[in-house]
Amino acid sequence: MQHKYARRANALEPSEMRLILSSSERHELISFAGGLPASELFPIEELKVASQAVLTDHGAASLQYTSTAGYIPLRQAVMERMEAVGIRSNLQQVMITSGSQQAIDLTGRVFLDEGDTVICESPTYLAAINAFNAYHANIVDVEMDEDGMKMDALEKCLQQNPQAKFIYTIPDFQNPTGRTLKLERRKRMIELANQFDVLILEDNPYGAIRFSGTPIPPIKHFDTEGRVIYLSSFSKIFAPGLRLGWICAEEEILEKYAGFKESADMHSDGLAQRITAKYMELYDLDGHIETIKAVYLERCTTMLDCIDEYFPETISCNKPEGGLFIWAELPDSMNAGDIALKCMENNVAFVPGAPFYVRGAQKNTMRLNFSNSNPEQIKEGMKRIGEVLHRELDLVNTSSEELVN
Amino acid sequence: MQHKYARRANALEPSEMRLILSSSERHELISFAGGLPASELFPIEELKVASQAVLTDHGAASLQYTSTAGYIPLRQAVMERMEAVGIRSNLQQVMITSGSQQAIDLTGRVFLDEGDTVICESPTYLAAINAFNAYHANIVDVEMDEDGMKMDALEKCLQQNPQAKFIYTIPDFQNPTGRTLKLERRKRMIELANQFDVLILEDNPYGAIRFSGTPIPPIKHFDTEGRVIYLSSFSKIFAPGLRLGWICAEEEILEKYAGFKESADMHSDGLAQRITAKYMELYDLDGHIETIKAVYLERCTTMLDCIDEYFPETISCNKPEGGLFIWAELPDSMNAGDIALKCMENNVAFVPGAPFYVRGAQKNTMRLNFSNSNPEQIKEGMKRIGEVLHRELDLVNTSSEELVN
């Protein structure tokens, strides 16, 4: 039978993210495709202790329905973590979500009527674009450089879109580019948001994973008007499988989020919330993050070294100071999507950059994840990509020579 | 600052459900308000064993990102449970959701454009109304009697709304009324859905909790055209805190759900999914459900006896054969909302029926939950409500006598 879907469902395309998540389960493949943290670092033994303690001491409460805003000790632990990076909050300003993905989605529900404008970086996180599209948003992208979104371009964009609802930004080790918004631009973004009376959705799942360079306070640190809605997550610093993230925003705004979260899933898994809080009570999450950072630094460095060694010289990349991703640019004439398909045949995966663009996709870009492969896998996988790149580049050069001749 | 919310957010009212969930945490109160299962029955010791087994054997996989459709052994266990009640499915027709609340919400996302019509029972589940309203749906309600939605009224409604997207129904021990759609009406509903080319959203979280009478197959059992989207949940038969439900529908439809679930929360908690599957592998979920049913039968009977003993004779109620709720009707002149407030002062809570109506609320109705209080609490709580009812009824009678005199 023919189904009468909503318009948003007819527009739904097979998702690259879903392909990534499913391809990540193919064991013969070396995958730099997902945004997966290193599973071998998950604190499994500690979680066994924490889960037994929770079930023994508060079994019934952890398995019963609970409040939509989340388990209070977990929210308190979140407040402490944010205080440490320069964000002051109270309990009513913090809500637990089912991953920060849910927080992104709920932001659409709270703020977006059909046709409303969202401003984002170009390129930006694919699943945020999809979430905003489901609310029929008008997504306008702003150019980036190595230091993040360009503020002169943002100012122009705001002049052209004075009714924009919010600016969506991933300031630290952005997905997909690994770039970080520099300090002066953070201050300038707040100034512009104040001037144009627009909100900022600061999506910061990677900020805690800085393995080199100097930490920069989050944008919300500079917020004096309650204009920044700050999102973060336990996915990259603890365990993504538990689906726990959080929102920090003004109480009045969070009440709207809570109303819609109730329709979305009532509340996030109460057992997972208590286990996470218990883990933080019994163990040292910051110490665990130090371990993650040391491992990711090694992996990032290994991958950068492999780019030097195995990739053609015409390919450039950034040198991220944290996070999970390296962003590489091929010569203009090359299509990373074609390369990705050929790499899959060579049993190595990455994500081409094109889907991360709202418009004007740079098809010569690629996102490389270094967090979820060990140095040996990185060396072998990068060698395989390098082989494909050299082969393809030789073909391109040959055919252009033929054109010349 | 003044925020520019979406229209749906401006329409958001403080939720009765949230008040219920938060009031349920006040310990001095005897609450018949929530739809909470009995927490003392949660299989905590078994969950300790299951969680240790999962973390020991598959710790990394259970904590990593996983597929949007859900953990395959859990989906297989769901298929077996559905087969036992007469629903045949394959793996591609089953998806795990974050509670069936998420499945309801995703249904809105998949099918509802602004102004699209949804047909539901009057009264019906409040959080479903809220979820559909967030998509700006036109919700049309159909009269019920003791045997569920009236099919002549549904037929008229379909004639008047030939473009309706789906019929939302809770066939077994409905929330809020505890009523069950009788067999002939299930068959008739399928006939009408086929005739008018409309889908049926069969929300069945309570069906497994039948403690008396004869089981009736779900509506989907009679579905020959892939027209029924069947939802159910582990919340009432296992543990709501874990937020695990499922959808069974045609593969093509489920692909749309998966696309939007990805935007909503990527996937449901992978650890909770594996623990639940492991529990079903190691223990006897059906045996556990037998325990639940025996306890709920006693509680329901106790509450019905209390209505006989403590409530004024002019108050009628149904006698549910399962589920969590009794539905009582006060004399027309009484407002259950006022009674509920007075009962709160008397340290006993229930939910007035009015919010469960889309329109034409019957303000003299009340929903009484029996699952989450033991017989002693039920006796004491019902006595307290009875006191308030007698007092109020005396007042009403006195003032009408005064009017007459």
Coordinates of C-alpha atoms in Angstrom, one line a residue, chain B:
Chain B
M1 CA 14.8 38.7 27.7
Q2 CA 11.8 37.8 25.6
H3 CA 12.3 34.5 23.7
K4 CA 10.9 33.9 20.3
Y5 CA 9.6 30.3 20.7
A6 CA 7.9 28.2 18.1
R7 CA 4.1 28.4 18.1
R8 CA 3.9 24.9 19.5
A9 CA 6.1 26.0 22.5
N10 CA 3.9 29.0 23.2
A11 CA 0.9 26.7 23.3
L12 CA 2.6 24.4 25.8
E13 CA 0.8 24.3 29.1
P14 CA 2.3 23.1 32.4
S15 CA 1.8 19.4 32.1
E16 CA -0.4 17.4 34.4
M17 CA 1.8 14.5 33.7
R18 CA 4.8 16.3 35.1
L19 CA 2.9 17.4 38.1
I20 CA 1.9 13.7 38.6
L21 CA 5.5 12.5 38.2
S22 CA 6.8 15.1 40.7
S23 CA 4.0 14.7 43.2
S24 CA 4.6 11.0 43.1
E25 CA 7.9 11.8 44.9
R26 CA 6.2 13.3 47.9
H27 CA 6.3 10.5 50.5
E28 CA 3.5 11.6 52.8
L29 CA 1.1 11.4 50.0
I30 CA -0.9 8.3 49.0
S31 CA -1.0 8.6 45.2
F32 CA -3.3 7.0 42.8
A33 CA -2.3 9.6 40.3
G34 CA 0.6 8.2 38.2
G35 CA 0.5 5.3 35.8
L36 CA 3.4 3.8 37.7
P37 CA 3.9 0.0 38.0
A38 CA 4.6 -1.5 41.4
S39 CA 8.3 -0.8 42.1
E40 CA 8.5 -3.5 44.8
L41 CA 8.0 -6.1 42.1
F42 CA 11.0 -5.0 39.9
P43 CA 13.3 -8.0 39.6
I44 CA 16.2 -6.2 41.1
E45 CA 18.4 -9.3 42.1
E46 CA 17.9 -10.7 38.6
L47 CA 18.9 -7.4 37.1
K48 CA 22.1 -7.4 39.1
V49 CA 23.0 -10.7 37.6
A50 CA 22.0 -9.7 34.1
S51 CA 23.9 -6.4 34.2
Q52 CA 27.1 -8.1 35.5
A53 CA 26.8 -10.7 32.8
V54 CA 26.3 -8.1 30.1
L55 CA 29.2 -5.9 31.3
T56 CA 31.5 -8.9 31.7
D57 CA 30.7 -10.6 28.4
H58 CA 29.9 -7.6 26.1
G59 CA 30.9 -4.5 28.1
A60 CA 32.5 -2.5 25.3
A61 CA 29.7 -3.2 22.8
S62 CA 27.0 -2.4 25.3
L63 CA 28.6 1.0 26.1
Q64 CA 29.4 2.0 22.5
Y65 CA 27.1 3.6 19.9
T66 CA 24.9 1.0 18.4
S67 CA 22.4 0.7 15.6
T68 CA 19.2 2.9 15.6
A69 CA 16.8 -0.1 15.1
G70 CA 18.0 -1.7 18.3
Y71 CA 19.9 -4.7 19.7
I72 CA 19.1 -7.7 17.5
P73 CA 18.5 -10.3 20.3
L74 CA 16.1 -7.9 22.0
R75 CA 14.2 -7.4 18.8
Q76 CA 14.1 -11.2 18.4
A77 CA 12.7 -11.6 21.9
V78 CA 10.1 -9.0 21.1
M79 CA 9.1 -10.9 18.0
E80 CA 8.6 -14.0 20.1
R81 CA 6.4 -12.2 22.6
M82 CA 4.3 -10.7 19.8
E83 CA 4.0 -14.1 18.0
A84 CA 2.6 -15.4 21.3
V85 CA -0.3 -12.9 21.1
G86 CA -0.9 -13.5 17.4
I87 CA 1.4 -11.0 15.6
R88 CA 3.8 -12.4 13.1
S89 CA 6.8 -10.3 12.2
N90 CA 10.3 -10.4 10.9
L91 CA 13.4 -8.6 12.2
Q92 CA 13.0 -5.7 9.8
Q93 CA 9.5 -5.0 11.1
V94 CA 10.6 -4.5 14.7
M95 CA 12.4 -1.5 16.1
I96 CA 13.3 -0.6 19.7
T97 CA 12.3 2.8 20.9
S98 CA 13.0 4.9 24.0
G99 CA 9.7 3.9 25.7
S100 CA 6.5 3.6 23.6
Q101 CA 6.2 7.4 24.3
Q102 CA 9.0 7.9 21.7
A103 CA 7.1 5.7 19.2
I104 CA 4.0 7.9 19.6
D105 CA 6.1 11.0 19.1
L106 CA 7.9 9.5 16.0
T107 CA 4.5 8.6 14.6
G108 CA 3.7 12.3 14.5
R109 CA 6.9 13.0 12.9
V110 CA 6.5 10.4 10.2
F111 CA 2.9 11.1 9.3
L112 CA 1.7 14.5 10.4
D113 CA 1.9 17.7 8.4
E114 CA 0.3 20.8 10.0
G115 CA -3.5 20.3 10.0
D116 CA -3.5 16.6 9.4
T117 CA -6.2 14.7 11.2
V118 CA -5.7 12.1 13.9
I119 CA -8.7 10.1 15.2
C120 CA -8.6 9.0 18.8
E121 CA -10.8 7.7 21.6
S122 CA -12.6 10.2 23.9
P123 CA -11.0 10.3 26.4
T124 CA -7.5 9.2 25.6
Y125 CA -3.8 9.2 26.7
L126 CA -2.8 12.7 27.5
A127 CA 0.8 12.5 26.4
A128 CA -0.3 11.2 23.0
I129 CA -2.5 14.2 22.6
N130 CA 0.4 16.5 23.5
A131 CA 2.7 14.7 21.1
F132 CA 0.4 15.0 18.2
N133 CA -0.4 18.6 19.1
A134 CA 3.3 19.4 18.8
Y135 CA 2.9 18.6 15.1
H136 CA -0.1 20.9 14.8
A137 CA -2.4 18.0 14.2
N138 CA -6.2 18.3 14.0
I139 CA -7.2 15.8 16.7
V140 CA -10.8 14.4 16.3
D141 CA -12.2 12.2 19.1
V142 CA -14.7 9.4 18.9
E143 CA -17.1 8.4 21.6
M144 CA -16.4 5.3 23.7
D145 CA -18.5 3.1 25.9
E146 CA -17.6 0.2 28.2
D147 CA -16.5 -1.8 25.2
G148 CA -14.1 0.8 23.8
M149 CA -14.4 3.1 20.8
K150 CA -17.9 3.0 19.2
M151 CA -17.6 1.7 15.6
D152 CA -20.7 3.5 14.3
A153 CA -19.2 6.8 15.6
L154 CA -15.8 5.9 14.1
E155 CA -17.5 5.3 10.7
K156 CA -19.2 8.7 10.8
C157 CA -15.9 10.3 11.9
L158 CA -14.1 8.7 8.9
Q159 CA -16.8 9.8 6.6
Q160 CA -16.4 13.4 7.9
N161 CA -12.5 13.1 7.8
P162 CA -11.7 11.0 4.8
Q163 CA -8.1 12.3 4.8
A164 CA -7.4 11.3 8.4
K165 CA -3.8 10.0 8.7
F166 CA -4.4 7.4 11.4
I167 CA -6.7 6.1 14.2
Y168 CA -4.9 6.2 17.5
T169 CA -6.3 3.6 19.9
I170 CA -5.3 1.9 23.1
P171 CA -7.4 -1.3 22.8
D172 CA -6.5 -3.1 26.1
F173 CA -7.2 -1.6 29.5
Q174 CA -7.1 1.9 28.0
N175 CA -5.4 4.8 29.7
P176 CA -7.3 6.6 31.3
T177 CA -10.5 4.5 31.3
G178 CA -9.3 0.9 31.8
R179 CA -11.7 -0.1 29.1
T180 CA -11.0 -2.8 26.5
L181 CA -12.1 -2.8 22.8
K182 CA -14.2 -5.8 22.3
L183 CA -13.4 -8.5 19.7
E184 CA -16.0 -7.6 17.1
R185 CA -15.1 -4.0 17.2
R186 CA -11.4 -4.8 16.5
K187 CA -12.4 -6.7 13.4
R188 CA -14.7 -3.8 12.4
M189 CA -12.0 -1.2 13.0
I190 CA -9.8 -3.1 10.5
E191 CA -12.6 -3.2 8.0
L192 CA -13.2 0.5 8.3
A193 CA -9.5 1.3 8.1
N194 CA -9.3 -0.8 4.9
Q195 CA -12.4 0.9 3.5
F196 CA -11.2 4.4 4.3
D197 CA -7.5 3.7 3.6
V198 CA -6.3 4.9 7.0
L199 CA -3.7 3.6 9.3
I200 CA -4.2 2.4 12.8
L201 CA -1.7 3.2 15.6
E202 CA -2.4 0.4 18.1
D203 CA -0.8 1.5 21.4
N204 CA -0.7 -1.6 23.6
P205 CA 1.4 -1.2 26.7
Y206 CA -1.1 -2.9 29.1
G207 CA -2.3 -5.9 27.1
A208 CA 0.0 -8.3 28.8
I209 CA -1.4 -7.3 32.2
R210 CA -4.7 -9.1 31.9
F211 CA -5.7 -10.5 35.3
S212 CA -9.2 -11.7 34.6
G213 CA -11.5 -12.4 31.7
T214 CA -10.5 -13.9 28.3
P215 CA -7.6 -12.5 26.2
I216 CA -8.5 -10.8 22.9
P217 CA -6.0 -10.7 20.1
P218 CA -4.5 -7.3 19.3
I219 CA -6.0 -5.4 16.3
K220 CA -2.8 -6.1 14.4
H221 CA -3.6 -9.8 14.5
F222 CA -6.5 -9.1 12.1
D223 CA -4.4 -6.8 9.8
T224 CA -4.0 -8.2 6.3
E225 CA -2.7 -5.0 4.6
G226 CA 0.1 -3.8 6.8
R227 CA -2.1 -1.0 8.0
V228 CA -1.5 -1.4 11.8
I229 CA 1.5 0.2 13.5
Y230 CA 1.7 -1.7 16.8
L231 CA 3.4 -0.2 19.8
S232 CA 4.3 -1.8 23.1
S233 CA 6.7 -1.4 25.9
F234 CA 8.7 -3.0 28.7
S235 CA 7.6 -0.3 31.1
K236 CA 4.6 -2.1 32.6
I237 CA 5.9 -5.7 32.4
F238 CA 9.5 -5.0 33.4
A239 CA 10.9 -1.6 34.3
P240 CA 9.8 1.8 33.0
G241 CA 13.0 3.5 34.2
L242 CA 15.0 1.8 31.4
R243 CA 12.8 3.5 28.8
L244 CA 12.4 0.6 26.4
G245 CA 9.5 0.1 24.0
W246 CA 9.0 -1.1 20.5
I247 CA 7.3 -0.6 17.2
C248 CA 6.1 -3.4 14.9
A249 CA 5.2 -2.2 11.5
E250 CA 5.9 -2.7 7.8
E251 CA 9.6 -2.4 6.9
E252 CA 9.0 0.6 4.6
I253 CA 7.3 2.5 7.4
L254 CA 9.9 1.5 10.0
E255 CA 12.6 3.0 7.7
K256 CA 11.0 6.3 8.1
Y257 CA 10.8 5.9 11.9
A258 CA 14.5 5.0 12.0
G259 CA 15.4 8.1 10.0
F260 CA 13.7 10.3 12.6
K261 CA 14.8 8.3 15.6
E262 CA 18.3 9.0 14.6
S263 CA 17.6 12.7 14.8
A264 CA 15.7 12.2 18.0
D265 CA 18.3 10.2 20.1
M266 CA 20.5 8.1 17.7
H267 CA 19.4 4.9 19.4
S268 CA 18.0 3.8 22.8
D269 CA 20.3 3.0 25.7
G270 CA 22.4 0.0 24.5
L271 CA 23.3 -1.2 28.0
A272 CA 19.6 -1.2 29.0
Q273 CA 18.7 -3.1 25.8
R274 CA 21.3 -5.8 26.5
I275 CA 20.4 -6.1 30.2
T276 CA 16.7 -6.6 29.2
A277 CA 17.6 -9.2 26.6
K278 CA 19.9 -11.0 29.0
Y279 CA 17.2 -11.0 31.7
M280 CA 14.8 -12.6 29.3
E281 CA 17.5 -15.2 28.4
L282 CA 18.3 -16.0 32.0
Y283 CA 14.9 -15.7 33.6
D284 CA 11.2 -16.1 32.9
L285 CA 9.6 -12.8 32.0
D286 CA 6.2 -14.5 31.6
G287 CA 6.5 -15.9 35.1
H288 CA 7.3 -12.4 36.4
I289 CA 4.3 -11.0 34.6
E290 CA 2.1 -13.7 36.4
T291 CA 3.3 -12.3 39.7
I292 CA 2.5 -8.7 38.6
K293 CA -1.0 -9.8 37.5
A294 CA -1.7 -11.6 40.8
V295 CA -0.7 -8.5 42.7
Y296 CA -2.6 -6.1 40.5
L297 CA -5.7 -8.2 40.6
E298 CA -5.7 -8.0 44.4
R299 CA -5.1 -4.2 44.3
C300 CA -7.8 -3.7 41.7
T301 CA -10.3 -5.8 43.7
T302 CA -9.3 -3.9 46.9
M303 CA -9.9 -0.6 45.2
L304 CA -13.3 -1.6 43.8
D305 CA -14.3 -2.9 47.3
C306 CA -13.3 0.5 48.7
I307 CA -15.4 2.3 46.2
D308 CA -18.3 0.2 47.4
E309 CA -17.5 0.9 51.0
Y310 CA -16.3 4.5 51.1
F311 CA -17.6 6.3 48.0
P312 CA -21.1 7.8 47.8
E313 CA -23.5 5.5 46.0
T314 CA -24.0 8.0 43.2
I315 CA -20.5 7.4 42.0
S316 CA -20.1 4.7 39.4
C317 CA -17.0 3.0 38.1
N318 CA -15.9 0.3 35.6
K319 CA -14.4 -3.1 36.6
P320 CA -11.3 -3.5 34.5
E321 CA -9.9 -6.9 33.7
G322 CA -6.4 -5.7 33.6
G323 CA -4.0 -2.8 33.3
L324 CA -3.5 -0.1 35.9
F325 CA -6.5 2.1 36.1
I326 CA -10.1 2.4 37.3
W327 CA -12.3 5.1 35.8
A328 CA -15.0 6.6 38.1
E329 CA -17.8 9.0 37.3
L330 CA -19.1 11.5 39.8
P331 CA -22.6 13.1 39.5
D332 CA -22.7 15.5 36.6
S333 CA -22.8 18.5 38.9
M334 CA -19.4 17.7 40.4
N335 CA -16.0 18.8 39.2
A336 CA -13.3 16.2 39.8
G337 CA -10.6 18.8 39.4
D338 CA -11.9 20.6 42.5
I339 CA -12.2 17.3 44.3
A340 CA -8.6 16.4 43.4
L341 CA -7.3 19.7 44.9
K342 CA -9.2 19.0 48.1
C343 CA -7.9 15.4 48.2
M344 CA -4.4 16.7 47.9
E345 CA -5.0 18.7 51.1
N346 CA -6.2 15.3 52.6
N347 CA -2.9 13.7 51.4
V348 CA -4.3 11.6 48.7
A349 CA -3.9 12.1 44.9
F350 CA -5.7 11.0 41.8
V351 CA -5.9 12.5 38.3
P352 CA -9.1 14.3 37.2
G353 CA -10.4 13.0 33.9
A354 CA -10.8 16.3 32.1
P355 CA -7.2 16.7 30.7
F356 CA -7.7 13.3 28.8
Y357 CA -10.4 14.8 26.6
V358 CA -9.5 16.6 23.4
R359 CA -12.8 18.5 23.6
G360 CA -16.0 18.4 25.6
A361 CA -14.2 17.3 28.7
Q362 CA -16.4 15.4 31.2
K363 CA -15.3 17.2 34.3
N364 CA -17.0 14.7 36.6
T365 CA -14.5 11.9 35.8
M366 CA -11.5 10.6 37.7
R367 CA -8.7 8.2 36.9
L368 CA -7.6 6.0 39.8
N369 CA -4.3 4.0 39.6
F370 CA -4.3 0.9 41.7
S371 CA -0.9 -0.7 40.6
N372 CA 1.4 1.5 42.6
S373 CA -0.1 1.3 46.1
N374 CA -0.4 -1.7 48.4
P375 CA -3.8 -2.8 49.8
E376 CA -3.3 -0.9 53.1
Q377 CA -2.5 2.3 51.2
I378 CA -5.4 1.7 48.9
K379 CA -7.8 1.3 51.8
E380 CA -6.5 4.4 53.6
G381 CA -6.3 6.5 50.4
M382 CA -9.7 5.6 49.2
K383 CA -11.2 6.3 52.6
R384 CA -9.6 9.8 52.4
I385 CA -11.1 10.4 48.9
G386 CA -14.4 9.0 50.2
E387 CA -14.4 11.6 53.0
V388 CA -13.9 14.4 50.6
L389 CA -16.5 13.1 48.2
H390 CA -19.1 12.7 50.9
R391 CA -18.4 16.2 52.2
E392 CA -18.6 17.8 48.8
L393 CA -21.7 15.8 47.8
D394 CA -23.4 17.0 51.1
L395 CA -22.5 20.6 50.2
V396 CA -23.9 20.2 46.6
N397 CA -27.1 18.6 48.0
T398 CA -27.5 21.3 50.6
S399 CA -27.0 24.1 48.2
S400 CA -29.5 22.6 45.7
E401 CA -32.0 22.2 48.6
E402 CA -31.4 25.9 49.3
L403 CA -32.0 26.7 45.7
V404 CA -35.3 24.7 45.8
N405 CA -36.3 26.3 49.1

